[in-house]
Tab-separated table of C-alpha atoms and ligand atoms in Angstrom:
chain	number	residue	atom	x	y	z
A	6	MET	CA	59.482	102.064	106.679
A	7	SER	CA	58.648	98.920	104.756
A	8	SER	CA	60.959	97.263	102.258
A	9	GLU	CA	58.232	98.018	99.720
A	10	ASP	CA	58.773	101.766	100.097
A	11	ALA	CA	58.856	103.073	96.541
A	12	GLY	CA	61.685	105.451	97.440
A	13	VAL	CA	62.127	109.112	96.728
A	14	VAL	CA	61.130	110.776	93.463
A	15	ILE	CA	63.319	113.765	92.603
A	16	THR	CA	62.416	116.436	90.084
A	17	GLU	CA	65.578	118.148	88.916
A	18	VAL	CA	64.765	121.869	88.646
A	19	GLY	CA	68.296	123.132	87.956
A	20	PRO	CA	67.717	123.960	84.277
A	21	ARG	CA	64.736	126.182	85.252
A	22	ASP	CA	64.968	127.414	88.859
A	23	GLY	CA	68.731	126.989	88.843
A	24	LEU	CA	69.356	129.160	85.798
A	25	GLN	CA	66.486	131.699	85.785
A	26	ASN	CA	68.301	134.150	88.044
A	27	GLU	CA	71.714	133.966	86.356
A	28	HIS	CA	72.548	137.389	84.967
A	29	ARG	CA	75.028	136.337	82.283
A	30	ALA	CA	73.297	134.892	79.211
A	31	ILE	CA	73.990	131.160	79.128
A	32	PRO	CA	74.235	129.737	75.599
A	33	THR	CA	71.291	127.531	74.614
A	34	ALA	CA	73.706	124.709	73.707
A	35	GLN	CA	74.955	124.589	77.311
A	36	LYS	CA	71.409	124.417	78.656
A	37	ILE	CA	70.712	121.534	76.287
A	38	GLU	CA	73.875	119.801	77.422
A	39	LEU	CA	72.822	120.253	81.059
A	40	VAL	CA	69.418	118.639	80.438
A	41	ASP	CA	70.978	115.801	78.419
A	42	ARG	CA	73.514	115.046	81.136
A	43	LEU	CA	70.728	115.043	83.758
A	44	SER	CA	68.621	112.730	81.583
A	45	ARG	CA	71.490	110.260	81.360
A	46	ALA	CA	71.879	110.344	85.169
A	47	GLY	CA	68.394	108.838	85.466
A	48	PHE	CA	66.098	111.609	86.742
A	49	PRO	CA	62.423	110.669	86.476
A	50	GLU	CA	61.516	114.323	85.840
A	51	ILE	CA	63.399	117.430	84.719
A	52	GLU	CA	61.938	120.955	84.735
A	53	VAL	CA	63.549	122.091	81.507
A	54	SER	CA	62.610	125.773	81.299
A	55	ALA	CA	59.755	128.283	81.583
A	56	PHE	CA	57.290	129.737	79.085
A	57	VAL	CA	56.876	133.022	80.928
A	58	ARG	CA	57.224	136.571	79.600
A	59	PRO	CA	60.608	136.563	77.865
A	60	ASP	CA	61.287	140.176	78.855
A	61	VAL	CA	60.581	139.366	82.516
A	62	VAL	CA	62.893	136.327	82.681
A	63	PRO	CA	65.225	136.779	79.676
A	64	GLN	CA	67.511	133.922	80.718
A	65	LEU	CA	64.761	131.418	79.842
A	66	SER	CA	63.542	133.127	76.672
A	67	ASP	CA	65.088	130.279	74.642
A	68	ALA	CA	62.785	127.672	76.256
A	69	ALA	CA	61.442	126.392	72.918
A	70	ALA	CA	64.961	126.006	71.491
A	71	VAL	CA	66.068	124.086	74.568
A	72	PHE	CA	63.103	121.710	74.268
A	73	ALA	CA	63.836	121.294	70.545
A	74	GLY	CA	67.491	120.439	71.178
A	75	ILE	CA	67.327	117.913	74.006
A	76	GLU	CA	67.603	114.166	73.581
A	77	ARG	CA	64.718	112.628	75.433
A	78	CYS	CA	65.019	109.521	77.581
A	79	PRO	CA	61.845	107.415	77.638
A	80	ASN	CA	61.836	107.207	81.450
A	81	THR	CA	62.115	110.949	82.034
A	82	VAL	CA	59.243	113.447	82.068
A	83	TYR	CA	60.235	116.841	80.639
A	84	SER	CA	58.220	119.655	82.217
A	85	ALA	CA	57.951	123.436	81.907
A	86	LEU	CA	56.832	126.292	84.137
A	87	VAL	CA	53.853	128.224	82.686
A	88	PRO	CA	51.932	131.153	84.165
A	89	ASN	CA	48.905	131.298	81.884
A	90	GLU	CA	47.164	130.018	78.735
A	91	GLN	CA	49.762	131.591	76.436
A	92	GLY	CA	52.417	129.693	78.372
A	93	VAL	CA	50.707	126.323	78.060
A	94	ILE	CA	50.206	126.836	74.311
A	95	ARG	CA	53.926	127.502	73.917
A	96	ALA	CA	54.776	124.518	76.141
A	97	VAL	CA	52.565	122.147	74.138
A	98	ASP	CA	54.109	123.384	70.880
A	99	ALA	CA	57.564	122.714	72.315
A	100	GLY	CA	56.652	119.169	73.336
A	101	ALA	CA	56.575	119.551	77.125
A	102	GLN	CA	54.997	116.522	78.796
A	103	LYS	CA	53.950	118.321	81.940
A	104	VAL	CA	53.292	121.940	82.928
A	105	SER	CA	53.757	123.668	86.264
A	106	VAL	CA	51.605	126.649	87.169
A	107	PHE	CA	52.616	128.834	90.090
A	108	THR	CA	50.886	130.913	92.695
A	109	ALA	CA	51.723	131.885	96.277
A	110	ALA	CA	50.422	131.977	99.812
A	111	SER	CA	51.393	135.661	99.974
A	112	GLU	CA	49.533	138.411	98.100
A	113	THR	CA	52.581	140.671	97.847
A	114	PHE	CA	54.759	137.936	96.370
A	115	SER	CA	51.998	136.948	93.961
A	116	GLN	CA	51.817	140.535	92.697
A	117	LYS	CA	55.574	140.929	92.345
A	118	ASN	CA	56.051	137.549	90.683
A	119	THR	CA	53.013	137.357	88.409
A	120	ASN	CA	51.394	140.801	88.394
A	121	ALA	CA	48.241	139.224	89.795
A	122	THR	CA	46.440	138.529	93.045
A	123	ILE	CA	46.242	134.933	94.241
A	124	ASP	CA	42.615	134.858	93.025
A	125	GLU	CA	43.663	136.105	89.606
A	126	THR	CA	46.433	133.521	89.269
A	127	ILE	CA	43.948	130.737	90.017
A	128	GLU	CA	41.549	132.143	87.394
A	129	ARG	CA	44.451	132.088	84.884
A	130	PHE	CA	45.072	128.429	85.681
A	131	LYS	CA	41.600	127.277	84.607
A	132	PRO	CA	42.293	127.398	80.846
A	133	VAL	CA	45.781	125.992	81.501
A	134	VAL	CA	44.355	122.958	83.281
A	135	GLN	CA	41.749	122.518	80.564
A	136	ARG	CA	44.232	122.691	77.703
A	137	ALA	CA	46.878	120.601	79.443
A	138	GLY	CA	44.241	117.954	80.227
A	139	ALA	CA	43.049	117.920	76.616
A	140	GLU	CA	46.643	117.416	75.441
A	141	GLY	CA	47.255	114.632	77.975
A	142	LEU	CA	49.814	116.631	79.963
A	143	SER	CA	50.030	116.291	83.726
A	144	ILE	CA	49.946	119.392	85.895
A	145	ARG	CA	51.846	120.647	88.882
A	146	ALA	CA	50.862	123.693	90.924
A	147	TYR	CA	53.497	125.467	93.001
A	148	VAL	CA	52.545	127.374	96.131
A	149	SER	CA	55.398	129.782	96.798
A	150	CYS	CA	56.066	131.367	100.193
A	151	ALA	CA	54.683	128.258	101.881
A	152	VAL	CA	56.814	129.054	104.943
A	153	ALA	CA	57.702	132.738	104.630
A	154	CYS	CA	57.478	135.631	102.199
A	155	PRO	CA	60.345	138.016	101.476
A	156	TYR	CA	57.872	140.932	101.775
A	157	GLU	CA	55.283	139.806	104.354
A	158	GLY	CA	57.324	137.607	106.727
A	159	PRO	CA	56.195	134.228	108.121
A	160	THR	CA	53.262	132.507	106.394
A	161	ASP	CA	50.394	130.966	108.318
A	162	SER	CA	50.161	127.248	107.369
A	163	ASP	CA	46.373	127.548	107.265
A	164	ALA	CA	46.723	130.171	104.519
A	165	VAL	CA	48.784	127.651	102.534
A	166	ALA	CA	46.125	124.993	103.094
A	167	CYS	CA	43.469	127.397	101.828
A	168	VAL	CA	45.367	127.983	98.543
A	169	VAL	CA	46.012	124.246	98.209
A	170	GLU	CA	42.289	123.452	98.560
A	171	ARG	CA	41.495	125.934	95.808
A	172	LEU	CA	44.140	124.432	93.526
A	173	LEU	CA	42.843	120.919	94.127
A	174	SER	CA	39.356	122.069	93.136
A	175	LEU	CA	40.754	122.722	89.619
A	176	GLY	CA	41.287	118.999	89.018
A	177	PRO	CA	43.975	116.383	89.573
A	178	VAL	CA	46.994	118.610	90.115
A	179	GLU	CA	50.204	117.805	91.902
A	180	ILE	CA	50.845	120.255	94.764
A	181	ASP	CA	54.379	121.579	95.202
A	182	LEU	CA	55.041	123.556	98.385
A	183	GLY	CA	57.797	126.124	97.826
A	184	ASP	CA	59.985	127.454	100.616
A	185	THR	CA	60.951	130.216	98.209
A	186	ILE	CA	63.464	132.001	100.434
A	187	GLY	CA	64.748	129.014	102.365
A	188	ALA	CA	63.275	130.110	105.679
A	189	ALA	CA	62.066	126.719	106.919
A	190	THR	CA	63.231	124.853	109.975
A	191	PRO	CA	62.204	121.237	110.634
A	192	ASP	CA	59.529	122.547	113.050
A	193	ASP	CA	58.069	124.647	110.216
A	194	ILE	CA	57.911	121.495	108.113
A	195	ASP	CA	55.947	119.812	110.918
A	196	ARG	CA	53.452	122.681	110.988
A	197	LEU	CA	53.156	122.916	107.210
A	198	LEU	CA	52.580	119.205	106.744
A	199	ALA	CA	50.109	119.084	109.633
A	200	SER	CA	47.979	121.642	107.737
A	201	VAL	CA	48.494	120.539	104.149
A	202	GLY	CA	49.377	116.829	104.423
A	203	PRO	CA	45.797	115.645	105.099
A	204	LEU	CA	44.538	117.468	101.975
A	205	VAL	CA	46.876	115.918	99.409
A	206	ALA	CA	47.579	112.305	98.445
A	207	THR	CA	51.221	111.389	99.170
A	208	GLU	CA	51.953	110.725	95.494
A	209	LEU	CA	50.754	114.242	94.604
A	210	LEU	CA	52.655	116.154	97.300
A	211	VAL	CA	56.056	117.685	96.515
A	212	LEU	CA	58.398	119.783	98.654
A	213	HIS	CA	60.552	122.460	97.008
A	214	LEU	CA	63.240	123.691	99.378
A	215	HIS	CA	65.752	126.473	99.000
A	216	ASP	CA	68.807	126.473	101.222
A	217	THR	CA	69.606	129.733	102.985
A	218	ARG	CA	70.858	128.634	106.338
A	219	GLY	CA	72.157	125.160	105.677
A	220	VAL	CA	69.063	123.478	107.130
A	221	ALA	CA	67.287	122.427	103.926
A	222	VAL	CA	68.643	118.893	104.309
A	223	SER	CA	67.305	118.722	107.888
A	224	CYS	CA	63.943	119.927	106.586
A	225	ALA	CA	63.947	117.285	103.850
A	226	ARG	CA	64.853	114.634	106.431
A	227	ARG	CA	61.936	115.672	108.638
A	228	ALA	CA	59.602	115.599	105.642
A	229	MET	CA	60.829	112.104	104.706
A	230	GLU	CA	60.228	110.954	108.291
A	231	LEU	CA	56.689	112.296	107.940
A	232	GLY	CA	56.168	110.318	104.733
A	233	VAL	CA	56.893	112.866	101.974
A	234	ARG	CA	58.442	111.067	99.013
A	235	ARG	CA	58.674	113.726	96.309
A	236	PHE	CA	61.203	116.545	96.307
A	237	ASP	CA	62.638	119.148	93.957
A	238	ALA	CA	66.343	119.878	93.926
A	239	ALA	CA	68.910	121.580	91.715
A	240	VAL	CA	72.256	120.126	90.802
A	241	GLY	CA	75.115	122.097	92.321
A	242	GLY	CA	72.622	123.908	94.594
A	243	LEU	CA	71.963	126.432	91.822
A	244	GLY	CA	68.985	128.706	91.926
A	245	GLY	CA	66.891	131.556	93.153
A	246	CYS	CA	63.830	133.531	92.175
A	247	PRO	CA	64.303	136.972	90.569
A	248	PHE	CA	61.266	138.242	92.513
A	249	ALA	CA	62.387	137.004	95.922
A	250	PRO	CA	65.230	139.261	97.048
A	251	GLY	CA	68.039	137.235	98.549
A	252	ALA	CA	66.466	133.945	97.460
A	253	PRO	CA	69.276	131.440	97.673
A	254	GLY	CA	69.994	128.284	95.749
A	255	ASN	CA	67.721	125.288	95.735
A	256	LEU	CA	68.394	122.303	97.926
A	257	ALA	CA	71.366	120.683	96.156
A	258	THR	CA	70.491	117.449	94.371
A	259	GLU	CA	73.790	115.969	95.559
A	260	SER	CA	72.758	116.513	99.217
A	261	LEU	CA	69.261	115.133	98.644
A	262	LEU	CA	70.743	111.991	97.085
A	263	THR	CA	73.057	111.509	100.066
A	264	LEU	CA	70.145	112.002	102.449
A	265	SER	CA	67.877	109.580	100.576
A	266	ASP	CA	70.626	106.992	100.613
A	267	SER	CA	71.197	107.439	104.362
A	268	MET	CA	67.454	106.948	104.934
A	269	GLY	CA	67.513	103.736	102.880
A	270	LEU	CA	65.317	105.320	100.201
A	271	HIS	CA	65.992	104.452	96.593
A	272	THR	CA	66.045	107.201	93.927
A	273	GLY	CA	67.213	105.403	90.770
A	274	ILE	CA	69.605	108.287	90.095
A	275	ASP	CA	73.346	107.911	89.506
A	276	ALA	CA	74.810	110.021	92.344
A	277	GLU	CA	78.328	109.891	90.921
A	278	ALA	CA	77.113	111.236	87.584
A	279	VAL	CA	75.234	114.014	89.386
A	280	ALA	CA	78.361	115.022	91.304
A	281	GLY	CA	80.179	115.326	87.971
A	282	ILE	CA	77.351	117.407	86.479
A	283	GLY	CA	77.434	119.699	89.527
A	284	GLN	CA	81.137	120.342	89.048
A	285	TRP	CA	80.698	120.869	85.319
A	286	VAL	CA	77.766	123.297	85.632
A	287	ARG	CA	79.452	125.350	88.315
A	288	GLY	CA	82.388	125.691	85.920
A	289	VAL	CA	80.025	126.775	83.129
A	290	LEU	CA	78.577	129.429	85.453
A	291	ALA	CA	82.050	130.413	86.643
A	292	ARG	CA	81.189	129.740	90.274
B	8	HMG	P1	51.381	140.420	82.562
B	8	HMG	O1	52.199	141.548	82.055
B	8	HMG	O2	50.400	140.704	83.646
B	8	HMG	O3	50.651	139.631	81.368
B	8	HMG	O4	52.418	139.304	83.057
B	8	HMG	P2	49.590	140.103	80.317
B	8	HMG	O5	48.660	138.958	80.149
B	8	HMG	O6	49.036	141.451	80.690
B	8	HMG	O7	50.458	140.252	78.953
B	8	HMG	C1	51.399	141.300	78.779
B	8	HMG	C2	52.346	140.929	77.651
B	8	HMG	O8	53.068	139.740	78.001
B	8	HMG	C3	51.635	140.603	76.335
B	8	HMG	O9	52.500	140.997	75.284
B	8	HMG	C4	51.543	139.115	76.340
B	8	HMG	O10	51.469	138.556	75.047
B	8	HMG	C5	52.860	138.740	77.007
B	8	HMG	P3	52.273	142.356	74.458
B	8	HMG	O11	50.864	142.237	73.925
B	8	HMG	O12	52.406	143.465	75.482
B	8	HMG	O13	53.349	142.326	73.432
B	8	HMG	N1	52.757	137.446	77.689
B	8	HMG	C6	53.510	136.388	77.385
B	8	HMG	N2	54.510	136.202	76.496
B	8	HMG	C7	55.059	134.961	76.433
B	8	HMG	N3	54.678	133.929	77.242
B	8	HMG	C8	53.713	134.080	78.152
B	8	HMG	C9	53.088	135.351	78.245
B	8	HMG	N4	52.102	135.836	79.021
B	8	HMG	C10	51.903	137.099	78.667
B	8	HMG	N5	53.355	133.060	78.912
B	8	HMG	C11	53.017	137.086	83.704
B	8	HMG	C12	51.993	138.198	83.790
B	8	HMG	C13	52.658	136.047	84.754
B	8	HMG	C14	52.939	136.477	82.304
B	8	HMG	C15	54.431	137.683	83.965
B	8	HMG	O14	54.414	138.379	85.183
B	8	HMG	C16	55.493	136.613	84.008
B	8	HMG	O15	55.851	136.036	82.986
B	8	HMG	N6	56.049	136.321	85.201
B	8	HMG	C17	57.074	135.292	85.320
B	8	HMG	C18	57.542	135.241	86.696
B	8	HMG	C19	58.573	134.159	86.858
B	8	HMG	O16	58.914	133.425	85.945
B	8	HMG	N7	59.066	134.045	88.113
B	8	HMG	C20	60.037	133.049	88.468
B	8	HMG	C21	59.451	131.695	88.552
B	8	HMG	S1	58.497	131.404	90.041
B	8	HMG	C22	59.651	130.759	91.157
B	8	HMG	O17	60.831	130.812	90.902
B	8	HMG	C23	59.162	130.083	92.404
B	8	HMG	C24	59.233	128.551	92.306
B	8	HMG	O18	60.571	128.119	92.051
B	8	HMG	C25	58.743	127.910	93.614
B	8	HMG	C26	59.369	128.513	94.872
B	8	HMG	O19	60.605	128.530	95.001
B	8	HMG	O20	58.588	128.964	95.719
B	8	HMG	C27	58.351	128.027	91.177
B	9	MG	MG1	62.130	127.906	93.619
């Protein structure tokens, strides 16, 4: 690793992935406070909320109010999850700077999560990409179940690569590989990156790990060794998908910061501040 290594870029997904599966309604003011604290800790990107069907994910139905209430730092990109054109219109109105569409490498998960086949989700993304591009927003595309599906079992890495190729044909999108249920081992990361790595420029490839069996950090380490430099994580290890039974928390940001540091990779994020935010948010959620 050269001394010129640009370090690790972390997208904090706690306010979206971390909160979407919480059953108790969290007051909007506390979500705003969470984003503001994360901004002050120096994250380059924060996934603030989701403009999905409010009746499907009620916890995030206040997405516009959260965007309206946050104090923006100039060095942070504030992004939102969107499933379709209606979502991107709402995200633009709210002032999101980036949108994240989401599909899967598993047909069953795609149906349960978005009421659409993989083909249909990609069709829905076309107007999203067009509108986001016209508004100057950057775009991320998640591929869930990149390692395993809660309904179909292990995922073939070539199937992931096939979805990734189709997403890249939409335009310059960032590709985010989701281990939705935290099934990955470091060997799975080897296989996944052998299939997908050659298709995607390093600066456009992101890994989104959930932590079921305490090996997400080992998976992130393997990915770093293989050259991956962009990761998602959630402060306090919050998280889970409502359509992935048993989906555990995301890789904890605190652990990813410790790992990056031990690998000599700079993040620009204040680890002490993040530890404090983790404690605070777990108190808010009565964990
Ligand atoms: P649908 O029912 O097929 O959509 O839902 P539709 O186009 O048929 O519309 C039905 C109704 O929904 C209409 O309202 C639309 O206006 C409304 P009506 O006319 O009946 O009153 N609607 C919307 N309202 C607000 N915002 C929108 C929107 N779209 C339609 N954007 C849809 C399809 C995808 C929209 C729905 O299934 C949905 O919202 N799903 C959300 C699923 C979700 O948020 N899952 C969790 C996030 S994914 C995840 O966690 C994985 C990830 O972390 C990576 C990983 O870990 O792998 C990203
Ligand atoms: Mg997730």
